[in-house]
Amino acid sequence: MSDIRVKICGLKQPAHIAAAVDAGAAYVGFVFFPKSPRHLAIEAARTLALEVPPGVAKVALVVNADDDALGAILDQVPLDMLQLHGDESPKRVAEVRARFGLPVMKAVGVAEANDLVALDAYGKVADQILVDAKPPKGADLPGGNGLAFDWRLITGRRWPVPWMLAGGLTSGNVAEAIRLTGARQVDVSSGVESAPGLKDETLIRSFIEAVK
């Protein structure tokens, strides 16, 4: 499984970036969402992004961000991809992609078979889709809740663009998740934390080892 790509999301410390990169992460994610314990100020994100070596994709996670907010981030932070994690419509995804000239990954929450329809729609406009667990009703966070969904819902499913599996993944269950879904890319945030927003270098390494 060595060719499976890993994204470590919600990084806030240089040491955790280094741990992710050294262990072989293909993507690192920075969260720009004030309600999240993983939220970064733009200046802090810029400092971290400059630490990331070439070849590792730097991804900004935003939630229903308008053009001004996206412009403010991109003016300061060298990024490779935008991850839209709110209620952005397919039209909005296409707009962001056209306006900012970066690849866009759209997160779609899944809890039941009916939720898969949205994946087809976003697969036509986004560069990648992130298949995540749907947050519980009334949750403050659209992701990073440490919840998984029934992976059998997407067994054998494919979309017109690359996709990434997220939602409740840990070093203990990621191999099974990959086996059931056929995922070639996986995304983890809370599954490599010792407390909300606090990444753990050992957990980062053990997660990536479990994938590889």
PDB file of C-alpha atoms in Angstrom, residues 31-39 61-64 85-87 132-147 196:
ATOM      1  CA  VAL A  31      -7.300  25.269   8.889  1.00  0.00           C
ATOM      2  CA  PHE A  32      -8.723  28.770   8.470  1.00  0.00           C
ATOM      3  CA  PHE A  33     -11.930  28.508  10.475  1.00  0.00           C
ATOM      4  CA  PRO A  34     -12.149  30.400  13.787  1.00  0.00           C
ATOM      5  CA  LYS A  35     -14.507  27.887  15.456  1.00  0.00           C
ATOM      6  CA  SER A  36     -11.966  25.091  15.025  1.00  0.00           C
ATOM      7  CA  PRO A  37      -9.320  24.261  17.668  1.00  0.00           C
ATOM      8  CA  ARG A  38      -6.990  23.896  14.655  1.00  0.00           C
ATOM      9  CA  HIS A  39      -7.583  27.446  13.360  1.00  0.00           C
ATOM     10  CA  LEU A  61      -9.168  24.279   4.621  1.00  0.00           C
ATOM     11  CA  VAL A  62     -11.864  26.978   4.542  1.00  0.00           C
ATOM     12  CA  VAL A  63     -15.571  26.959   5.373  1.00  0.00           C
ATOM     13  CA  ASN A  64     -17.931  29.065   3.233  1.00  0.00           C
ATOM     14  CA  HIS A  85     -15.378  22.303   3.684  1.00  0.00           C
ATOM     15  CA  GLY A  86     -18.663  24.197   4.025  1.00  0.00           C
ATOM     16  CA  ASP A  87     -21.954  24.295   2.122  1.00  0.00           C
ATOM     17  CA  ASP A 132     -15.891  12.674   4.876  1.00  0.00           C
ATOM     18  CA  ALA A 133     -18.254  11.633   7.647  1.00  0.00           C
ATOM     19  CA  LYS A 134     -21.261  13.940   7.874  1.00  0.00           C
ATOM     20  CA  PRO A 135     -21.094  15.978  11.096  1.00  0.00           C
ATOM     21  CA  PRO A 136     -23.790  15.402  13.707  1.00  0.00           C
ATOM     22  CA  LYS A 137     -26.758  17.800  13.578  1.00  0.00           C
ATOM     23  CA  GLY A 138     -25.932  21.092  15.278  1.00  0.00           C
ATOM     24  CA  ALA A 139     -22.164  20.431  15.298  1.00  0.00           C
ATOM     25  CA  ASP A 140     -19.910  23.502  15.318  1.00  0.00           C
ATOM     26  CA  LEU A 141     -17.363  21.852  13.055  1.00  0.00           C
ATOM     27  CA  PRO A 142     -18.036  20.547   9.536  1.00  0.00           C
ATOM     28  CA  GLY A 143     -15.159  18.070   9.944  1.00  0.00           C
ATOM     29  CA  GLY A 144     -12.484  17.023  12.418  1.00  0.00           C
ATOM     30  CA  ASN A 145     -15.100  15.489  14.685  1.00  0.00           C
ATOM     31  CA  GLY A 146     -13.425  12.088  14.851  1.00  0.00           C
ATOM     32  CA  LEU A 147     -16.453  10.346  13.366  1.00  0.00           C
ATOM     33  CA  PRO A 196      -8.458  18.641  20.249  1.00  0.00           C
TER      34      PRO A 196
END
